[in-house]
Coordinates of C-alpha atoms in Angstrom, one line a residue:
Chain A
D1 CA -3.7 8.8 -10.6
I2 CA -7.4 8.6 -11.3
Q3 CA -8.5 10.1 -14.4
M4 CA -12.0 11.5 -15.3
T5 CA -12.9 10.8 -18.9
Q6 CA -16.0 13.3 -19.7
S7 CA -18.1 12.8 -22.8
P8 CA -19.2 14.6 -25.0
S9 CA -16.9 17.3 -24.9
A10 CA -19.4 19.5 -26.7
M11 CA -22.9 19.1 -27.7
S12 CA -25.8 21.0 -29.3
A13 CA -29.2 20.9 -27.8
S14 CA -32.5 23.1 -28.0
V15 CA -34.5 24.3 -25.2
G16 CA -36.7 21.6 -23.8
D17 CA -34.2 18.9 -24.6
T18 CA -33.0 16.2 -22.2
V19 CA -29.2 16.4 -21.9
I20 CA -27.1 13.4 -20.4
I21 CA -23.2 14.1 -19.7
T22 CA -21.1 11.4 -18.6
C23 CA -18.0 11.0 -16.5
R24 CA -16.0 7.8 -16.4
A25 CA -13.3 7.2 -13.8
S26 CA -10.3 5.1 -14.4
Q27 CA -10.8 3.2 -11.1
G28 CA -13.5 2.9 -8.6
I29 CA -14.3 6.3 -6.6
R30 CA -17.5 5.3 -4.7
N31 CA -19.9 8.2 -5.2
Y32 CA -17.1 10.9 -4.6
V33 CA -18.0 12.9 -7.7
V34 CA -19.3 16.6 -7.8
W35 CA -20.6 18.5 -10.6
F36 CA -20.0 22.0 -11.6
Q37 CA -21.6 24.6 -14.2
Q38 CA -19.4 27.3 -15.5
K39 CA -20.9 30.2 -18.1
P40 CA -18.4 32.3 -20.2
G41 CA -16.3 34.7 -17.7
K42 CA -18.0 33.4 -14.8
V43 CA -16.9 31.2 -11.6
P44 CA -17.6 27.8 -11.6
K45 CA -20.7 27.0 -9.4
R46 CA -21.5 23.4 -7.7
L47 CA -24.6 21.6 -8.9
I48 CA -24.3 18.2 -7.4
S49 CA -22.0 16.6 -4.6
A50 CA -21.9 13.0 -3.6
A51 CA -22.8 12.0 -7.1
S52 CA -26.5 12.6 -6.6
S53 CA -27.2 15.3 -4.0
L54 CA -28.6 18.4 -5.4
H55 CA -26.9 21.6 -4.0
S56 CA -29.2 24.0 -2.3
G57 CA -31.0 26.5 -4.6
V58 CA -30.1 24.4 -7.9
P59 CA -33.0 23.5 -9.8
S60 CA -34.6 20.0 -9.8
R61 CA -34.4 19.7 -13.3
F62 CA -30.5 18.8 -12.7
S63 CA -29.9 15.2 -11.5
G64 CA -27.0 13.1 -10.8
S65 CA -26.5 9.4 -10.5
G66 CA -23.7 6.8 -10.5
F67 CA -21.4 4.7 -8.2
G68 CA -18.0 3.3 -8.7
T69 CA -16.8 4.2 -12.1
E70 CA -19.8 5.5 -14.3
F71 CA -21.4 8.8 -13.5
T72 CA -24.0 11.0 -15.3
L73 CA -25.3 14.5 -15.2
T74 CA -28.8 14.8 -16.4
I75 CA -30.4 18.2 -17.3
S76 CA -34.3 17.7 -18.1
S77 CA -36.0 20.2 -20.1
L78 CA -33.1 22.4 -20.9
Q79 CA -33.6 25.9 -20.3
P80 CA -31.8 29.0 -22.0
E81 CA -29.7 29.6 -18.9
D82 CA -28.2 26.2 -18.7
F83 CA -26.3 26.6 -21.7
A84 CA -22.8 26.4 -20.4
T85 CA -19.7 24.0 -19.7
Y86 CA -20.1 21.5 -17.1
Y87 CA -17.3 19.6 -15.1
C88 CA -17.2 16.4 -13.1
L89 CA -14.6 16.4 -10.4
H90 CA -13.6 13.3 -8.2
H91 CA -12.5 13.7 -4.5
N92 CA -11.6 10.0 -3.9
S93 CA -8.1 10.4 -3.4
Y94 CA -5.1 13.0 -4.3
P95 CA -4.5 14.2 -6.6
L96 CA -8.1 15.5 -7.4
T97 CA -8.9 15.7 -11.1
F98 CA -11.6 17.3 -13.2
G99 CA -13.3 15.9 -16.3
G100 CA -12.4 17.8 -19.6
G101 CA -15.7 19.6 -19.6
T102 CA -18.8 19.4 -21.7
K103 CA -20.0 22.3 -23.5
V104 CA -23.7 22.5 -24.1
E105 CA -24.7 24.7 -26.9
I106 CA -27.7 26.0 -28.6
Chain B
E1 CA -21.8 37.9 3.0
V2 CA -19.4 34.9 2.2
Q3 CA -16.6 36.1 0.0
L4 CA -13.0 35.1 -1.3
V5 CA -11.0 37.7 -3.1
E6 CA -7.7 36.8 -4.8
S7 CA -5.1 39.1 -5.4
G8 CA -1.4 39.2 -6.7
G9 CA -1.7 38.1 -10.4
G10 CA 0.1 39.5 -13.2
L11 CA 2.8 39.1 -15.8
V12 CA 5.7 37.4 -14.9
Q13 CA 8.9 36.1 -17.0
P14 CA 9.5 32.2 -17.4
G15 CA 11.4 31.0 -14.3
G16 CA 9.9 33.7 -12.2
S17 CA 8.0 33.9 -9.1
L18 CA 4.7 35.2 -7.7
T19 CA 2.6 34.9 -4.6
L20 CA -1.2 34.9 -4.7
S21 CA -3.4 35.6 -1.9
C22 CA -6.8 34.8 -1.2
A23 CA -8.8 36.9 1.5
A24 CA -11.8 35.2 3.0
S25 CA -14.8 36.8 4.9
G26 CA -18.4 36.0 5.9
F27 CA -17.5 32.4 7.2
T28 CA -15.4 30.5 9.6
F29 CA -12.2 30.5 7.7
S30 CA -10.4 28.5 10.3
A31 CA -13.0 25.6 9.9
Y32 CA -12.5 25.4 6.2
W33 CA -10.1 23.4 4.1
M34 CA -8.9 25.7 1.2
S35 CA -8.0 25.0 -2.4
W36 CA -6.4 26.5 -5.4
V37 CA -7.9 25.6 -8.9
R38 CA -6.7 26.9 -12.1
Q39 CA -8.0 27.6 -15.7
A40 CA -5.8 28.1 -18.6
P41 CA -7.3 30.5 -21.3
G42 CA -9.9 28.7 -23.1
K43 CA -9.2 25.5 -21.2
G44 CA -10.9 23.4 -18.5
L45 CA -10.4 23.3 -14.8
E46 CA -7.2 22.0 -13.1
W47 CA -7.0 21.4 -9.4
V48 CA -3.7 23.0 -7.9
A49 CA -3.6 22.5 -4.2
N50 CA -5.3 21.9 -0.9
I51 CA -4.4 22.8 2.8
N52 CA -6.3 21.7 5.6
E53 CA -7.7 23.7 8.5
D54 CA -4.7 24.1 10.6
G55 CA -2.3 24.3 7.5
R56 CA -0.4 21.1 8.6
D57 CA -1.6 18.8 5.7
K58 CA -0.9 19.9 2.1
Y59 CA -1.7 18.1 -1.2
Y60 CA -0.3 19.2 -4.8
A61 CA -1.1 18.3 -8.4
D62 CA 1.8 16.4 -10.0
S63 CA 2.1 19.2 -12.5
V64 CA 3.0 22.0 -9.6
K65 CA 4.6 19.6 -7.0
G66 CA 8.0 21.0 -6.0
R67 CA 7.2 24.6 -7.5
F68 CA 4.2 25.7 -5.8
T69 CA 3.5 25.9 -1.8
I70 CA 0.2 26.4 -0.4
A71 CA -0.1 28.1 2.9
R72 CA -2.6 30.0 5.2
D73 CA -2.7 32.5 8.1
N74 CA -5.9 31.9 10.0
A75 CA -5.7 34.8 12.1
Q76 CA -5.7 37.0 9.0
K77 CA -8.2 34.8 7.1
L78 CA -5.7 34.4 4.1
V79 CA -4.6 31.5 2.0
F80 CA -1.5 31.8 -0.2
L81 CA -0.1 30.2 -3.2
Q82 CA 3.5 30.8 -3.7
L83 CA 4.5 30.0 -7.6
N84 CA 8.1 29.4 -8.5
S85 CA 9.9 28.3 -11.4
L86 CA 7.0 29.6 -13.6
R87 CA 6.5 28.1 -16.8
A88 CA 4.3 29.5 -19.9
E89 CA 2.0 26.4 -19.3
D90 CA 1.2 28.0 -15.8
T91 CA -0.6 30.9 -17.5
S92 CA -4.1 30.7 -16.0
V93 CA -6.9 32.1 -14.0
Y94 CA -6.2 31.0 -10.3
Y95 CA -9.1 30.4 -8.1
C96 CA -9.4 29.8 -4.4
A97 CA -12.2 28.0 -3.0
G98 CA -13.4 26.6 0.2
I99 CA -14.2 23.0 1.3
Y100 CA -15.8 22.6 4.6
C101 CA -15.6 19.2 6.4
S102 CA -17.7 17.8 9.5
G103 CA -18.5 14.5 10.6
G104 CA -16.8 12.5 8.0
S105 CA -18.2 14.5 4.8
C106 CA -17.1 17.4 3.0
S107 CA -18.7 20.2 1.1
W108 CA -16.5 20.6 -1.7
F109 CA -15.5 23.9 -3.5
D110 CA -18.1 26.4 -2.2
P111 CA -17.5 29.3 -2.1
W112 CA -15.2 30.4 -5.1
G113 CA -13.3 33.6 -5.3
Q114 CA -13.4 35.5 -8.8
G115 CA -10.2 34.5 -9.7
T116 CA -6.7 36.2 -10.4
L117 CA -4.9 36.0 -13.8
V118 CA -1.3 34.9 -13.9
T119 CA 0.6 35.4 -17.4
V120 CA 3.7 33.8 -17.8
S121 CA 5.6 35.4 -20.7
S122 CA 9.0 36.9 -21.9

């Protein structure tokens, strides 16, 4: 099974900061990564597909990159509404696995 | 309006069974793969199961294989998750989500339902 190791598990940031979250796959998964944002008590929201393709309606300050085993989610100029938990997911093969999550706190 | 609505959660004793349902509306249900994802209280997301458009192909997480069964009824626009031999560690909010595949690529996990809570406890 492919493991997704996400780091950091939590971080503190300020409005206006640039935040970088990393997911490392235990083996090559091409660009088969999706990034989600989840706020407390809310349903996960898809941000990025295919490692770097921004979902419709997602602000351009979110971006994704990577191929193979190393993937990053970057949030440029962090906004108050961006404080949330972020997850990566691989869909290269079954079983699908999520990363452990990154909580971005003020 | 695109919508998924889960139901069927509740309190069940260890070893017990439960069937979750997810009702779809506002999109062509029969064209979507469907998925169940769960989240234990205060924990991260865990993929549980997928089913393809016609219900023939099913995939499960190792943690639920042999205990949970995914199924669908395209006429009723419903997807189900049968949970058997439940354990305390199955306590989670269970979400259903859609996956649209076309031309060799897929749009993963959009939409999502609001989730239904399953609590396994004596």
